[in-house]
mmCIF file with all atom_site columns, C-alpha atoms in Angstrom:
data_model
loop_
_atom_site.group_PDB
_atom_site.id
_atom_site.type_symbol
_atom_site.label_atom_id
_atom_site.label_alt_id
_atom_site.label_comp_id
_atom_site.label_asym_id
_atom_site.label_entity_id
_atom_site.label_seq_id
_atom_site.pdbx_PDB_ins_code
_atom_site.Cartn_x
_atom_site.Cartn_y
_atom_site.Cartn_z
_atom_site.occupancy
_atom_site.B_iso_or_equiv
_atom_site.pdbx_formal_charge
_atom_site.auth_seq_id
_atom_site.auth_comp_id
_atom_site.auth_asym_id
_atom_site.auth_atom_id
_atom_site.pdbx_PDB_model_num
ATOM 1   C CA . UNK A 1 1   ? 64.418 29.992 42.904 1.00 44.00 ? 1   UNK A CA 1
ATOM 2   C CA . UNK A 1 2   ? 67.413 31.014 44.953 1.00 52.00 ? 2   UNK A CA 1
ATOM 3   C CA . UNK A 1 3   ? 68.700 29.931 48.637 1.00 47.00 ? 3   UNK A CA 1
ATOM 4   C CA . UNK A 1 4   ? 66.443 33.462 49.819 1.00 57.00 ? 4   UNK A CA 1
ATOM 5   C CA . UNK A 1 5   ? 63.290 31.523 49.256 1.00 61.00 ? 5   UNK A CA 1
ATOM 6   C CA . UNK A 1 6   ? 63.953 28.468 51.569 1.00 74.00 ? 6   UNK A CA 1
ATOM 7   C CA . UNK A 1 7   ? 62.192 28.715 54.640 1.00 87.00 ? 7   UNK A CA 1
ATOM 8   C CA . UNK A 1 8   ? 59.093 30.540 52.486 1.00 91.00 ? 8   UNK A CA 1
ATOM 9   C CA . UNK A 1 9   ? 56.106 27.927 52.012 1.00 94.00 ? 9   UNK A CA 1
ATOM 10  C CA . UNK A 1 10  ? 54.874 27.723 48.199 1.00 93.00 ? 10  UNK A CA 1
ATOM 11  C CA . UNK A 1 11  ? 51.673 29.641 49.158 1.00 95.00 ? 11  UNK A CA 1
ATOM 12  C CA . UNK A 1 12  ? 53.626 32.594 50.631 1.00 96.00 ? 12  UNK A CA 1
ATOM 13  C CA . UNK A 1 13  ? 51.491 35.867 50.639 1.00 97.00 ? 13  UNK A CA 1
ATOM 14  C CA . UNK A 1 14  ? 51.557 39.630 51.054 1.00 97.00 ? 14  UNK A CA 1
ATOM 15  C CA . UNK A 1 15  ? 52.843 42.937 50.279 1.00 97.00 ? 15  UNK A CA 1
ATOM 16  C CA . UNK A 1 16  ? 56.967 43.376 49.821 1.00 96.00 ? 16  UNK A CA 1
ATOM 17  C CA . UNK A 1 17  ? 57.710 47.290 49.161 1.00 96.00 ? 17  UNK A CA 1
ATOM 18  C CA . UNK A 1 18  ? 54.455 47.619 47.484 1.00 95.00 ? 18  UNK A CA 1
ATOM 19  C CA . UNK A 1 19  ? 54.403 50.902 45.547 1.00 95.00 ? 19  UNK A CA 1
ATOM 20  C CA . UNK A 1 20  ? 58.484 50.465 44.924 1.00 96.00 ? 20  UNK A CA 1
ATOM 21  C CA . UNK A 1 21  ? 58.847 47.557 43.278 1.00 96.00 ? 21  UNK A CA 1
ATOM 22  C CA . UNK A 1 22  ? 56.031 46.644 40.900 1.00 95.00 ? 22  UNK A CA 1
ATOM 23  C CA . UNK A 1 23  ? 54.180 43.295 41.576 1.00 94.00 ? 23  UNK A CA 1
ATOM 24  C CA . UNK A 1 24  ? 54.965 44.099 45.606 1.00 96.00 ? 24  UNK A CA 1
ATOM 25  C CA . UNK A 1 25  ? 52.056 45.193 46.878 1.00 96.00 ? 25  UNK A CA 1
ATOM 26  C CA . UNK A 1 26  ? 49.955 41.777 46.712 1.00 96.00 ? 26  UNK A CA 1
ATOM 27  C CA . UNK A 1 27  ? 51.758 38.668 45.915 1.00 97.00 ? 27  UNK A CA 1
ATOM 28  C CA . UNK A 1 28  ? 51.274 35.364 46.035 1.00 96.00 ? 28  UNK A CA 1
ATOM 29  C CA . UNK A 1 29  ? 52.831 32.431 45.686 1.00 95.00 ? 29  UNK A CA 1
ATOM 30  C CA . UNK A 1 30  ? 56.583 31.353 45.856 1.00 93.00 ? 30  UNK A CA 1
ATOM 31  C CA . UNK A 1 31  ? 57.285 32.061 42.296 1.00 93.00 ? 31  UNK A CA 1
ATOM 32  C CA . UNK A 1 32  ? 55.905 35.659 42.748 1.00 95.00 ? 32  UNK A CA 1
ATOM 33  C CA . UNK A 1 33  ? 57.583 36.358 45.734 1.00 94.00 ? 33  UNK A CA 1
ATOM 34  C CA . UNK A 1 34  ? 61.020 35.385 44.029 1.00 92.00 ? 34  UNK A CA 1
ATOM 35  C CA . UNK A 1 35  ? 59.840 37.495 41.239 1.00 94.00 ? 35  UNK A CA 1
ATOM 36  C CA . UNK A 1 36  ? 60.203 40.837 43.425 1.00 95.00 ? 36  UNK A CA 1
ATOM 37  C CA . UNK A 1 37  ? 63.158 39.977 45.097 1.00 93.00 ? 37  UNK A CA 1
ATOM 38  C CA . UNK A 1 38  ? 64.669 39.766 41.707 1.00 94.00 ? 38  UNK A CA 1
ATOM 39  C CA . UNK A 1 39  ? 63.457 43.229 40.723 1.00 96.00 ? 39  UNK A CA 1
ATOM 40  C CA . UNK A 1 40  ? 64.739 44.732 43.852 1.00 95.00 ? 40  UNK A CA 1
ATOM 41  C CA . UNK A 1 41  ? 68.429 45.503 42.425 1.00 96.00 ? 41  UNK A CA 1
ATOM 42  C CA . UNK A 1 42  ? 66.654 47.238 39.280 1.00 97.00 ? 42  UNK A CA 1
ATOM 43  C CA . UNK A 1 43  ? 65.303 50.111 41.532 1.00 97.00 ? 43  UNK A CA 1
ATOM 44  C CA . UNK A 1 44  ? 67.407 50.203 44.672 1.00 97.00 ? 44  UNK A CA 1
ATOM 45  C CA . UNK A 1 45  ? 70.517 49.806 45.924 1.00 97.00 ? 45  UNK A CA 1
ATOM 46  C CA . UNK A 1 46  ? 70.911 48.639 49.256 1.00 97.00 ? 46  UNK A CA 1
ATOM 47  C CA . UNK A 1 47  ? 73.357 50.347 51.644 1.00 98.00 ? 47  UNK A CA 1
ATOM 48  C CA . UNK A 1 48  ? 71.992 49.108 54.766 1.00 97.00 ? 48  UNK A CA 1
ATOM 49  C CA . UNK A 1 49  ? 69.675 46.737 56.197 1.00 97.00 ? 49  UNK A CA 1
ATOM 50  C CA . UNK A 1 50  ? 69.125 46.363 60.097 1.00 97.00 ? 50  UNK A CA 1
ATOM 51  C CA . UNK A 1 51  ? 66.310 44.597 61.287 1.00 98.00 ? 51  UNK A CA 1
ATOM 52  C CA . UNK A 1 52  ? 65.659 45.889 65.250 1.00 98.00 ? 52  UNK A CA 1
ATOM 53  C CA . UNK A 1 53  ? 62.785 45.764 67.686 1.00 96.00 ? 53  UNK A CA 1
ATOM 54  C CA . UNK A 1 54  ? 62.030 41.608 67.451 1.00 96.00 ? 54  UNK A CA 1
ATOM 55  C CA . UNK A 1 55  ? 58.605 40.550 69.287 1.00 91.00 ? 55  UNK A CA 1
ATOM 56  C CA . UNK A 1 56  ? 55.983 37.032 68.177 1.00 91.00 ? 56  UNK A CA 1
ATOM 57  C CA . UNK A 1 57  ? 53.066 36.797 69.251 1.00 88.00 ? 57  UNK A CA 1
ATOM 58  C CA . UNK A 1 58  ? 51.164 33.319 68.070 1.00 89.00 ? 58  UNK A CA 1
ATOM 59  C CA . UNK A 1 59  ? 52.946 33.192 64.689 1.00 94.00 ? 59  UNK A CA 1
ATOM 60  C CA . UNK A 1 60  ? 52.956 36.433 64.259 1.00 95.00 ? 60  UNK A CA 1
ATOM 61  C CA . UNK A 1 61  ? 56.738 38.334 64.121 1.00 97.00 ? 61  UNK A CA 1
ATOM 62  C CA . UNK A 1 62  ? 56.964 41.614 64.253 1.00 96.00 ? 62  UNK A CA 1
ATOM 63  C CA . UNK A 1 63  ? 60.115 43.929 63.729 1.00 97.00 ? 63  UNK A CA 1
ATOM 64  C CA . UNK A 1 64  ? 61.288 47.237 61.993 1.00 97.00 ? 64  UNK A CA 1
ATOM 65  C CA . UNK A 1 65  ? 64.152 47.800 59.406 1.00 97.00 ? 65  UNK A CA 1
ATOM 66  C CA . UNK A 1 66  ? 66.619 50.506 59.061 1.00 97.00 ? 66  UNK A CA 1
ATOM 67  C CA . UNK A 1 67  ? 66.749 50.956 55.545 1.00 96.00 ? 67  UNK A CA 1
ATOM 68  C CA . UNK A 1 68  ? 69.759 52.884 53.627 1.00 97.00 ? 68  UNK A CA 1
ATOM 69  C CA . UNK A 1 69  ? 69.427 52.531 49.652 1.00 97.00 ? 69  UNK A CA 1
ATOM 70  C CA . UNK A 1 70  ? 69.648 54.150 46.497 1.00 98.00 ? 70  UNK A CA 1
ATOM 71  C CA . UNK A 1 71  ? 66.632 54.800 44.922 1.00 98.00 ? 71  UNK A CA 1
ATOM 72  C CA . UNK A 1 72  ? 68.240 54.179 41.105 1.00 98.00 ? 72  UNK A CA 1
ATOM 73  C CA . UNK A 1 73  ? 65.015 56.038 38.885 1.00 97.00 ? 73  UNK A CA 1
ATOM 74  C CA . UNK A 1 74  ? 66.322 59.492 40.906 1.00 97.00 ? 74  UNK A CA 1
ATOM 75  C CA . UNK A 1 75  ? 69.676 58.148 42.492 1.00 97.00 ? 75  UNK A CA 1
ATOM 76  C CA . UNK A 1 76  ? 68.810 59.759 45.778 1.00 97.00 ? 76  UNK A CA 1
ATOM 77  C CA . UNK A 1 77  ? 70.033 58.055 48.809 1.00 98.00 ? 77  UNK A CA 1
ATOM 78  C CA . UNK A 1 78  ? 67.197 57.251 51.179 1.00 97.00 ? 78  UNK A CA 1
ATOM 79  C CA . UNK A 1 79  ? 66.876 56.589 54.706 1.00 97.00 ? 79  UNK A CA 1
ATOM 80  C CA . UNK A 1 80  ? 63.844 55.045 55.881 1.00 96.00 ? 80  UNK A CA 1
ATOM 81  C CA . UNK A 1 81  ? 62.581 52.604 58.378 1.00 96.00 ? 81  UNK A CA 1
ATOM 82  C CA . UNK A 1 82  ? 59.854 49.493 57.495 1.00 96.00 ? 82  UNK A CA 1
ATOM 83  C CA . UNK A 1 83  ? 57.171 47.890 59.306 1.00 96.00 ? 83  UNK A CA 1
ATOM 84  C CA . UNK A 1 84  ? 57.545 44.005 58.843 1.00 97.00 ? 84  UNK A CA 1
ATOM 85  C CA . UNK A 1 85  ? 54.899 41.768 60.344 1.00 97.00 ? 85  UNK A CA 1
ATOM 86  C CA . UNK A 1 86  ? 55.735 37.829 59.215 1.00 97.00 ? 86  UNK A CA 1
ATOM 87  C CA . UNK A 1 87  ? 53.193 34.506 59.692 1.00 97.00 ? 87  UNK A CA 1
ATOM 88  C CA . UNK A 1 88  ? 55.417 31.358 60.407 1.00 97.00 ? 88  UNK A CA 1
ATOM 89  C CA . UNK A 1 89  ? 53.820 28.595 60.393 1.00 95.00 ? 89  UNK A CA 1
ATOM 90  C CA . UNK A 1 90  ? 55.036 25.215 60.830 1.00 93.00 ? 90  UNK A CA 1
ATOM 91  C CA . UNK A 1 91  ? 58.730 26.222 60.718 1.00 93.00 ? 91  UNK A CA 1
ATOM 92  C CA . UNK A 1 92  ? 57.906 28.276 57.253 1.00 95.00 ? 92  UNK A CA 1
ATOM 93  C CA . UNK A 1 93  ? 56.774 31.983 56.487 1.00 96.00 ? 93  UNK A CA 1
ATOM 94  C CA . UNK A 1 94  ? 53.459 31.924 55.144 1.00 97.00 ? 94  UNK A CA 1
ATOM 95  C CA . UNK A 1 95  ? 52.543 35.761 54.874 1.00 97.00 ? 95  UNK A CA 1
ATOM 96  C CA . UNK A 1 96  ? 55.203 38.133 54.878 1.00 97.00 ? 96  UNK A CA 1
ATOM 97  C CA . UNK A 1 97  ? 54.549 42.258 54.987 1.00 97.00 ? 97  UNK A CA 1
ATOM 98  C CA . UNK A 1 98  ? 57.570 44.583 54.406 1.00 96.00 ? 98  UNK A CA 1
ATOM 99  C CA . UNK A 1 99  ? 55.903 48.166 54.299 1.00 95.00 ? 99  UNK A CA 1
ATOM 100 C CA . UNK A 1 100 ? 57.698 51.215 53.806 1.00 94.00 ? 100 UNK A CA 1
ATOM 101 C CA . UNK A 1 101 ? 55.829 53.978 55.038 1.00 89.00 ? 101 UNK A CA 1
ATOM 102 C CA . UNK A 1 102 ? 56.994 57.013 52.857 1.00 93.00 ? 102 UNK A CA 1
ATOM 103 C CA . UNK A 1 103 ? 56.660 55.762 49.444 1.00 95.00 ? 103 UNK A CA 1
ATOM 104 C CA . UNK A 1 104 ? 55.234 58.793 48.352 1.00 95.00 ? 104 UNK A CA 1
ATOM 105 C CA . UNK A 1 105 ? 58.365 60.888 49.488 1.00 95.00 ? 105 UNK A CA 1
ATOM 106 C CA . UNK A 1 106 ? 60.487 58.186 47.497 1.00 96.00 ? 106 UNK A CA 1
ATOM 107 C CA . UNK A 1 107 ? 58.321 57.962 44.173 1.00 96.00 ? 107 UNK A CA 1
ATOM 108 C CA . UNK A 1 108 ? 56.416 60.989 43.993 1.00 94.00 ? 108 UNK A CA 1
ATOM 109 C CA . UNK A 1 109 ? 53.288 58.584 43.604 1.00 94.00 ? 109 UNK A CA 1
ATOM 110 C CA . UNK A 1 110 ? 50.793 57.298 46.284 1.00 92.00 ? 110 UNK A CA 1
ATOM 111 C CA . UNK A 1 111 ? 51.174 53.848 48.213 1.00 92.00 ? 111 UNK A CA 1
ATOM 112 C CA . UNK A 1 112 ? 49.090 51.559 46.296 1.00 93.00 ? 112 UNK A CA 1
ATOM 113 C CA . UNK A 1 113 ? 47.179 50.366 49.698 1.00 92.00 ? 113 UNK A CA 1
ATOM 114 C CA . UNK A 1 114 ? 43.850 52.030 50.701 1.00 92.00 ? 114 UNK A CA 1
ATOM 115 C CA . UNK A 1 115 ? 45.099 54.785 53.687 1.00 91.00 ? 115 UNK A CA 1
ATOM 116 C CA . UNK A 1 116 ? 41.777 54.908 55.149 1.00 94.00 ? 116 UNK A CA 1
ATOM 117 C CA . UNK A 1 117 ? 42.348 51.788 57.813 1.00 94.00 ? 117 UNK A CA 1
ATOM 118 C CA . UNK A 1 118 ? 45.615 53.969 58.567 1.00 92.00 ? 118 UNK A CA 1
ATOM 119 C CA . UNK A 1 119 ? 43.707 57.190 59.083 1.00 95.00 ? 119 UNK A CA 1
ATOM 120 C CA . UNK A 1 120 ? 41.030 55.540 61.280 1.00 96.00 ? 120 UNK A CA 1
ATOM 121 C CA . UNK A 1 121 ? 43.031 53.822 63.648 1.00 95.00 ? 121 UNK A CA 1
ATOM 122 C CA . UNK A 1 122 ? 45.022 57.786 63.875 1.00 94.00 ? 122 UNK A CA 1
ATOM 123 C CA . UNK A 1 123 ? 41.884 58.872 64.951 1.00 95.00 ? 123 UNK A CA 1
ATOM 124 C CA . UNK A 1 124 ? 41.208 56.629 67.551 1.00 94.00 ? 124 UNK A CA 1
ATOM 125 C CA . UNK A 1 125 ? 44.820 56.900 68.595 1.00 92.00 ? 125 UNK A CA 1
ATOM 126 C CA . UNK A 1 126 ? 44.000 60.460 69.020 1.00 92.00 ? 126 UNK A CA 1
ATOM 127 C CA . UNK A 1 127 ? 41.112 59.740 71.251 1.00 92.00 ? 127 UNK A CA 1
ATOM 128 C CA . UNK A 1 128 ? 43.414 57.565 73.764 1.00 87.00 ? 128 UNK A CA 1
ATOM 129 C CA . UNK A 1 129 ? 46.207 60.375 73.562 1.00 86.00 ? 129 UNK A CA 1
ATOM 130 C CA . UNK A 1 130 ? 43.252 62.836 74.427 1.00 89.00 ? 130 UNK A CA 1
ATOM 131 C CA . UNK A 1 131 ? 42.387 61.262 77.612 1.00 85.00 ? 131 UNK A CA 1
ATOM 132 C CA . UNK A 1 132 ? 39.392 59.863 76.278 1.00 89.00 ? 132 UNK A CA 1
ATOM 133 C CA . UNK A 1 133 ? 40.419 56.153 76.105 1.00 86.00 ? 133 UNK A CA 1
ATOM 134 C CA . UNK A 1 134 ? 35.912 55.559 75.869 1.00 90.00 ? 134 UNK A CA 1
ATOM 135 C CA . UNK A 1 135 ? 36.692 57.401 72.153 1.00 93.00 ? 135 UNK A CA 1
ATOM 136 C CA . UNK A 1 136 ? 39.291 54.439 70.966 1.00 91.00 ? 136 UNK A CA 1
ATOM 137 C CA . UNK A 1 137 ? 36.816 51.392 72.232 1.00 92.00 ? 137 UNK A CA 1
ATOM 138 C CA . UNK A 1 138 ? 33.927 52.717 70.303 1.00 93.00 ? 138 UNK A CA 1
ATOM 139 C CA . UNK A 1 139 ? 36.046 52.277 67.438 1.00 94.00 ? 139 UNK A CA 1
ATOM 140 C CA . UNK A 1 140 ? 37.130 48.716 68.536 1.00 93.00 ? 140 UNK A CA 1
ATOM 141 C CA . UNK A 1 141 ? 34.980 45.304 67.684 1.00 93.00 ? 141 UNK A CA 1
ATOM 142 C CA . UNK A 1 142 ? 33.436 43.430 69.780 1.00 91.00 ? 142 UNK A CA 1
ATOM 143 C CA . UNK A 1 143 ? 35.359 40.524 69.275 1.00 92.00 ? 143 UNK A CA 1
ATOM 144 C CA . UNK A 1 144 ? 38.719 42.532 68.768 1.00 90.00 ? 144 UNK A CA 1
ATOM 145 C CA . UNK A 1 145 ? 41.304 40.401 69.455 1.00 91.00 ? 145 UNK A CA 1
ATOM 146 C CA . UNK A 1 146 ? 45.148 41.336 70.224 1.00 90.00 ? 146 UNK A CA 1
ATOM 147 C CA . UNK A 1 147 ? 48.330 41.630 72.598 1.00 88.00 ? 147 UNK A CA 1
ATOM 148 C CA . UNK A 1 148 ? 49.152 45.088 74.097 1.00 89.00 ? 148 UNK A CA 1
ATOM 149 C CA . UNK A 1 149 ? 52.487 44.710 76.211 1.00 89.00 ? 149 UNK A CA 1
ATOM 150 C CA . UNK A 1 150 ? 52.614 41.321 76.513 1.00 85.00 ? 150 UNK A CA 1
ATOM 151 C CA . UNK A 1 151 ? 55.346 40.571 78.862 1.00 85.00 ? 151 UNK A CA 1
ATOM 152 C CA . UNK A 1 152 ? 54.651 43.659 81.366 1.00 88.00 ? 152 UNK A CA 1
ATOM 153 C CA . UNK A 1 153 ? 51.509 43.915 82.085 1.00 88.00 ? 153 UNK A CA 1
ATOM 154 C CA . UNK A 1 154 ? 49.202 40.386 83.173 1.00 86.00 ? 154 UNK A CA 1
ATOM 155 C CA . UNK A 1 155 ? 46.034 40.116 80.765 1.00 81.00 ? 155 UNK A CA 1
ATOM 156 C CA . UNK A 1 156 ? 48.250 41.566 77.637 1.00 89.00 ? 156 UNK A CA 1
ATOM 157 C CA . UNK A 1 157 ? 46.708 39.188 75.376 1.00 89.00 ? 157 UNK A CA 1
ATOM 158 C CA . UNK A 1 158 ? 42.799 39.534 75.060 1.00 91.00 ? 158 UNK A CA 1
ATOM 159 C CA . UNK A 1 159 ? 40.294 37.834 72.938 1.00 93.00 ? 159 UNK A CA 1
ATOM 160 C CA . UNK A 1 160 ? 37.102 41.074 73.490 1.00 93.00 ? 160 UNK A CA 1
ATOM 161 C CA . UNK A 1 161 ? 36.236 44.050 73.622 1.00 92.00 ? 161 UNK A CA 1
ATOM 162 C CA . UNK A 1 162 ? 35.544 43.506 76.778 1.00 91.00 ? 162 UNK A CA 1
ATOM 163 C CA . UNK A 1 163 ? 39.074 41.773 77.746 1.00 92.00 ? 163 UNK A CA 1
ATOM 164 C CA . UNK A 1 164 ? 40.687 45.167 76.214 1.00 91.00 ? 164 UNK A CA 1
ATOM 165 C CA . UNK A 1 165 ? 38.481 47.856 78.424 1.00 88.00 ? 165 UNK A CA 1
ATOM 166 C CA . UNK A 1 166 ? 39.315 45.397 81.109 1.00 89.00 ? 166 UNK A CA 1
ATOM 167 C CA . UNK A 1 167 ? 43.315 45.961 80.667 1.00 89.00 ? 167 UNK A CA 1
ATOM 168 C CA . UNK A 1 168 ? 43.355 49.577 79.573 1.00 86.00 ? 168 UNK A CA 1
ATOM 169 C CA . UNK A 1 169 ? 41.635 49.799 83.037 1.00 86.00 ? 169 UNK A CA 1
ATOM 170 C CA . UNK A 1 170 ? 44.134 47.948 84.915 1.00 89.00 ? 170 UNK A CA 1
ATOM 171 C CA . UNK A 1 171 ? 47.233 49.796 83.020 1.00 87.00 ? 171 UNK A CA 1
ATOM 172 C CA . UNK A 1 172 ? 47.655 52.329 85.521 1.00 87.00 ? 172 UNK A CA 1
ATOM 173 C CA . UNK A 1 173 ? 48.305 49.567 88.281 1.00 91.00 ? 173 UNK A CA 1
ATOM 174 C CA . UNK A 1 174 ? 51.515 48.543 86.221 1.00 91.00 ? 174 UNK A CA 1
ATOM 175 C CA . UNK A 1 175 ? 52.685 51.848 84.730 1.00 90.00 ? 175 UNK A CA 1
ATOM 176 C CA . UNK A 1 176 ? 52.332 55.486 84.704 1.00 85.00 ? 176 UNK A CA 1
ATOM 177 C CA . UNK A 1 177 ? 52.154 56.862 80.904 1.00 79.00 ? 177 UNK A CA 1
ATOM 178 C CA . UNK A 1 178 ? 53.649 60.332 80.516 1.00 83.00 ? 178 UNK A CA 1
ATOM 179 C CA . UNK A 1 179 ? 53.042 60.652 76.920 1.00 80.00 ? 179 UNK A CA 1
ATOM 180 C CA . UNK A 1 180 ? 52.005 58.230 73.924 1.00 76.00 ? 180 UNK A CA 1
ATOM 181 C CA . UNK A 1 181 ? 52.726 58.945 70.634 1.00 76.00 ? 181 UNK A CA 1
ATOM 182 C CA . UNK A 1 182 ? 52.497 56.490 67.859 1.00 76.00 ? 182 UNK A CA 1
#
């Protein structure tokens, strides 16, 4: 194991560039994780990598990269941007989640991950962005759980359902939203 797996616990978990490099989409272990890094330079080159947009909440850290590589089975030069979402725990990354989003586009073949969570949470999205905002908490738990702004608006981090209506409610007391996209 090289100096890049310091700072990873043993246990490590998740998905690295699932559907690009083989083996990334559910790891686990130390030994498995230093297995895909390894089989990174076989299929891309990397040109660029800027992580931007840092936030934690709990042990949770979130960010986005600016990708520029070579994608070496077509040699096309690709420009993308990744979702990473990291669990430290105890001064070591426990879980770590690198997703590219248009590994389709790159490959030609689907993302090995299920899109239906993705497509669901669209559609409640497109509830909210509708104006109906009562069409994106029937799709939410009853003990859903989460951060929304945390930072600018008091009561960003709720434990319920309940806590959630409760700040989506009081939104408009700390900001005026013009347009959402996701």
């Amino acid at each position: 194991l090289t100096s890049m797996n310091w700072g990873v616990h043993d246990n490590i978990s998740g998905s690295v560039l699932g559907g690009l490099i083989p083996g990334g989409e559910n790891y686990s272990g130390k030994e498995e994780f230093a297995a895909i890094m390894e089989k990174m330079p076989q299929f891309m080159e990397v040109k660029k990598f800027a992580p931007r947009g840092w936030h934690a909440v709990n042990d949770d850290v979130l960010f986005n990269v600016d990708w520029e590589f070579v994608w070496l089975p077509t040699g096309e030069t690709i420009e993308t941007t990744a979702l990473v979402r990291k669990v430290v725990r105890d001064g070591m990354i426990c879980e770590k989640y690198h997703c590219v989003c248009n590994v389709e586009e790159i490959t030609g073949e689907p993302a090995p991950h299920d899109p239906l969570p993705v497509q669901r949470v669209q559609e409640l999205l497109a509830e909210y962005g509708a104006g109906r905002p009562e069409g994106y908490l029937a799709g939410c738990s009853d003990n859903f759980s989460g951060s929304v702004l945390d930072g600018l608006i008091p009561g960003a981090i709720f434990s319920s359902k309940e806590g959630f209506g409760k700040l989506m409610g009081d939104m408009s007391q700390y900001m005026y939203v013009t347009r959402f996209e996701p």
